[in-house]
CSV table of C-alpha atoms in Angstrom, one decimal:
chain,number,residue,atom,x,y,z
A,6,MET,CA,12.7,26.9,17.7
A,7,SER,CA,9.0,29.3,17.8
A,8,ILE,CA,6.6,29.4,14.7
A,9,LYS,CA,4.7,32.9,14.7
A,10,LEU,CA,1.5,33.4,13.9
A,11,VAL,CA,-1.1,36.7,13.5
A,12,VAL,CA,-5.7,35.7,13.7
A,13,ARG,CA,-7.6,38.2,12.2
A,14,MET,CA,-11.5,38.8,12.3
A,15,ASN,CA,-13.0,42.0,12.6
A,16,GLU,CA,-16.1,40.8,15.1
A,17,LYS,CA,-15.8,42.3,18.2
A,18,ARG,CA,-17.1,40.0,21.7
A,19,TRP,CA,-16.1,42.5,24.6
A,20,PRO,CA,-18.4,45.7,24.4
A,21,TYR,CA,-17.5,46.1,27.1
A,22,SER,CA,-15.1,49.0,28.6
A,23,THR,CA,-14.5,47.1,31.8
A,24,PRO,CA,-12.0,44.1,32.4
A,25,GLY,CA,-13.8,40.2,33.5
A,26,VAL,CA,-14.5,38.2,30.2
A,27,ASP,CA,-16.9,35.6,32.0
A,28,ASP,CA,-15.3,32.3,32.0
A,29,ALA,CA,-17.6,30.8,29.9
A,30,LEU,CA,-16.9,32.6,26.6
A,31,PHE,CA,-13.8,31.6,26.0
A,32,VAL,CA,-13.5,28.1,24.0
A,33,ARG,CA,-11.8,25.4,27.3
A,34,GLY,CA,-9.5,22.5,27.2
A,35,ASP,CA,-7.7,20.6,29.7
A,36,VAL,CA,-5.2,23.7,29.5
A,37,PRO,CA,-4.9,25.8,32.5
A,38,MET,CA,-6.4,28.8,32.1
A,39,THR,CA,-6.2,32.2,34.5
A,40,LYS,CA,-9.6,33.0,35.8
A,41,LYS,CA,-12.5,35.8,36.3
A,42,GLU,CA,-10.9,37.7,39.5
A,43,VAL,CA,-7.7,36.6,39.3
A,44,ARG,CA,-7.2,37.9,35.8
A,45,VAL,CA,-9.4,41.2,37.1
A,46,ILE,CA,-7.1,41.4,39.5
A,47,SER,CA,-3.6,41.0,37.8
A,48,LEU,CA,-4.9,43.4,34.9
A,49,ALA,CA,-5.5,46.5,37.5
A,50,GLN,CA,-1.5,45.1,38.8
A,51,ALA,CA,-0.3,45.5,35.4
A,52,LYS,CA,-1.0,49.0,33.9
A,53,ILE,CA,-2.2,48.5,30.9
A,54,GLN,CA,-2.1,51.3,28.7
A,55,PRO,CA,-3.3,51.5,24.5
A,56,ASN,CA,-0.1,51.6,23.2
A,57,SER,CA,1.1,48.8,25.5
A,58,ILE,CA,4.1,45.8,24.4
A,59,ILE,CA,3.1,43.0,25.9
A,60,TYR,CA,4.1,39.6,26.8
A,61,ASP,CA,2.0,36.3,27.8
A,62,ILE,CA,4.3,34.4,29.3
A,63,GLY,CA,3.2,30.4,29.7
A,64,ALA,CA,0.0,31.6,27.8
A,65,GLY,CA,-2.3,28.1,28.6
A,66,THR,CA,-6.0,28.9,27.1
A,67,GLY,CA,-5.1,32.8,26.0
A,68,SER,CA,-7.9,34.3,28.6
A,69,PHE,CA,-4.9,36.8,30.1
A,70,THR,CA,-4.0,37.7,26.2
A,71,VAL,CA,-6.9,38.7,24.6
A,72,GLU,CA,-7.9,41.1,28.2
A,73,ALA,CA,-4.6,42.3,27.6
A,74,ALA,CA,-5.0,43.0,23.8
A,75,ILE,CA,-8.1,44.5,24.3
A,76,CYS,CA,-6.7,46.3,26.4
A,77,ALA,CA,-4.5,47.8,24.8
A,78,PRO,CA,-5.5,48.3,20.8
A,79,GLU,CA,-2.5,50.4,19.7
A,80,GLY,CA,-0.2,48.2,21.1
A,81,ARG,CA,0.8,43.7,21.1
A,82,VAL,CA,0.6,40.7,22.9
A,83,TYR,CA,2.9,38.1,22.4
A,84,ALA,CA,1.5,35.0,23.4
A,85,ILE,CA,4.3,32.2,24.2
A,86,GLU,CA,3.4,29.1,24.6
A,87,LYS,CA,5.2,25.7,24.7
A,88,GLU,CA,2.2,23.4,24.7
A,89,GLN,CA,0.5,22.7,21.3
A,90,ALA,CA,-2.9,21.8,22.8
A,91,GLY,CA,-2.5,25.5,24.3
A,92,ILE,CA,-1.5,27.2,21.3
A,93,ASP,CA,-4.6,25.1,19.3
A,94,LEU,CA,-6.8,27.0,22.3
A,95,ILE,CA,-4.6,30.5,22.2
A,96,SER,CA,-5.6,30.8,18.0
A,97,ARG,CA,-9.4,29.8,18.4
A,98,ASN,CA,-10.2,32.3,21.2
A,99,VAL,CA,-8.1,35.1,19.8
A,100,ASP,CA,-10.2,34.1,16.2
A,101,LYS,CA,-13.1,34.2,18.6
A,102,PHE,CA,-12.3,37.5,20.0
A,103,GLY,CA,-11.4,39.3,16.6
A,104,LEU,CA,-8.1,40.7,17.7
A,105,THR,CA,-5.7,41.4,15.7
A,106,ASN,CA,-2.9,43.2,17.7
A,107,VAL,CA,-1.7,39.5,18.9
A,108,GLU,CA,1.3,36.7,17.9
A,109,ILE,CA,1.1,33.8,19.1
A,110,ILE,CA,4.3,32.6,19.5
A,111,HIS,CA,5.3,28.3,19.9
A,112,GLY,CA,8.2,27.5,22.5
A,113,THR,CA,10.2,27.4,25.1
A,114,ALA,CA,11.0,30.6,27.9
A,115,PRO,CA,13.2,31.8,27.6
A,116,GLN,CA,14.5,30.9,24.6
A,117,VAL,CA,11.7,32.7,22.1
A,118,LEU,CA,12.0,35.8,24.2
A,119,HIS,CA,14.8,36.7,22.4
A,120,GLY,CA,14.4,39.1,19.1
A,121,LEU,CA,11.2,40.2,20.4
A,122,PRO,CA,10.4,44.0,21.1
A,123,ARG,CA,11.2,45.6,24.5
A,124,PRO,CA,7.9,44.9,26.4
A,125,ASP,CA,6.1,47.8,29.2
A,126,VAL,CA,4.3,44.6,30.9
A,127,VAL,CA,5.2,41.1,31.2
A,128,PHE,CA,2.5,39.1,32.6
A,129,LEU,CA,4.4,35.7,34.0
A,130,GLY,CA,1.8,32.7,34.4
A,131,GLY,CA,3.3,30.0,34.2
A,132,SER,CA,7.3,29.0,33.7
A,133,GLY,CA,7.5,25.3,33.0
A,134,GLY,CA,10.4,25.4,35.1
A,135,ASN,CA,12.7,27.6,34.0
A,136,LEU,CA,11.5,30.5,36.5
A,137,ARG,CA,15.3,31.2,37.3
A,138,GLU,CA,16.4,32.1,33.6
A,139,ILE,CA,13.0,33.5,32.8
A,140,LEU,CA,13.1,36.3,35.4
A,141,THR,CA,16.3,36.6,34.7
A,142,ARG,CA,16.0,38.0,31.0
A,143,ILE,CA,13.0,39.5,32.1
A,144,THR,CA,14.7,41.9,33.7
A,145,GLU,CA,17.2,42.2,30.7
A,146,VAL,CA,14.1,43.0,28.5
A,147,LEU,CA,12.1,44.7,30.5
A,148,LEU,CA,11.4,48.4,29.8
A,149,PRO,CA,12.7,51.2,32.6
A,150,GLY,CA,9.7,51.3,34.1
A,151,GLY,CA,7.9,49.2,33.3
A,152,ARG,CA,5.6,45.7,35.2
A,153,LEU,CA,5.8,43.0,35.7
A,154,VAL,CA,2.7,41.0,37.1
A,155,ALA,CA,2.9,37.3,38.2
A,156,ASN,CA,0.5,34.3,39.3
A,157,VAL,CA,1.8,31.6,41.5
A,158,LEU,CA,0.1,28.6,43.1
A,159,VAL,CA,3.0,26.8,45.6
A,160,LEU,CA,4.9,28.3,48.3
A,161,GLU,CA,8.9,27.9,46.7
A,162,HIS,CA,7.7,29.5,43.5
A,163,LEU,CA,6.3,32.5,45.8
A,164,ALA,CA,9.2,32.4,47.7
A,165,GLU,CA,12.0,32.4,44.8
A,166,LEU,CA,10.5,35.1,43.2
A,167,VAL,CA,9.9,38.1,45.2
A,168,SER,CA,13.3,36.8,47.1
A,169,PHE,CA,14.4,37.3,42.8
A,170,LEU,CA,12.7,40.5,42.7
A,171,LYS,CA,13.7,42.7,46.2
A,172,ALA,CA,17.1,41.5,45.2
A,173,GLY,CA,17.6,42.7,41.8
A,174,SER,CA,16.5,45.7,39.3
A,175,PHE,CA,12.3,46.1,40.8
A,176,THR,CA,10.6,48.3,43.2
A,177,GLY,CA,7.2,48.6,44.4
A,178,VAL,CA,6.6,44.7,45.1
A,179,GLU,CA,3.1,43.9,45.8
A,180,ILE,CA,2.0,40.9,46.9
A,181,THR,CA,-1.8,39.1,46.8
A,182,GLN,CA,-3.2,36.7,48.1
A,183,VAL,CA,-6.8,35.8,45.6
A,184,ALA,CA,-8.5,33.1,46.9
A,185,VAL,CA,-12.0,33.7,45.6
A,186,SER,CA,-15.8,31.4,46.5
A,187,LYS,CA,-18.2,31.3,45.0
A,188,ALA,CA,-22.6,29.5,46.0
A,189,ALA,CA,-23.0,26.5,43.9
A,190,PRO,CA,-26.1,24.9,43.9
A,191,LEU,CA,-26.8,22.6,47.0
A,192,GLY,CA,-30.6,20.9,46.2
A,193,ILE,CA,-32.7,23.1,46.5
A,194,LYS,CA,-30.0,25.3,48.6
A,195,HIS,CA,-26.1,26.6,47.5
A,196,MET,CA,-22.8,26.1,49.1
A,197,PHE,CA,-19.9,28.3,48.7
A,198,LYS,CA,-17.3,26.1,47.2
A,199,GLY,CA,-13.4,27.4,47.6
A,200,SER,CA,-11.0,27.3,44.3
A,201,ASN,CA,-7.2,27.2,45.8
A,202,PRO,CA,-5.8,30.1,46.6
A,203,VAL,CA,-3.3,31.8,43.9
A,204,TYR,CA,-0.9,34.8,44.3
A,205,VAL,CA,-0.9,38.1,42.4
A,206,ILE,CA,2.6,39.2,42.6
A,207,SER,CA,3.6,42.4,40.9
A,208,ALA,CA,7.1,45.0,40.5
A,209,ARG,CA,8.2,47.7,39.2
A,210,ARG,CA,11.0,47.9,37.0
A,211,ASP,CA,13.1,50.4,38.0
A,212,SER,CA,13.6,53.0,35.8
A,213,SER,CA,16.9,54.3,37.0
A,214,GLN,CA,18.3,51.4,35.5
């Protein structure tokens, strides 16, 4: 069962035309968040248009949802998240950025995807152990020529995802490893601290099918 709500607020909190909302501007909790550098690359691969319909599956804190909604002011973003803590954070972040084109759905994919408008773009941030089932449903609903972008951390999920995409109805599969290091103070000097690498996988739904 899904719970749907639309959050509305008029205040605009990101006045720039470039993506890459600073991580510090989001309301944070214990729920994983797609960090700025990975988010920017994922947005570039998503190729969002102003009127795009977008699914954010495993939306977490809603950082990708927020940026996607900013990119698609005439479209709509459906943020799907199964954890209540995530739903609360998504709601607060959508509210904070004054977005009116987001629908938050509390439930587990792929079940809660039924009945939604067919998307132009799907961002897969988490699968909750249902990766193949979610990919199968995405294949059924993603519009011809639409884009799938996924972020994965573990090699097993990477292998399963790429194998599915190359065997199915997708073309132009691209895999990018993103490993970000940032300088952090070390006494009076600085030292780079690295984060875990993230694999950004993107593909296009075959327009001939």
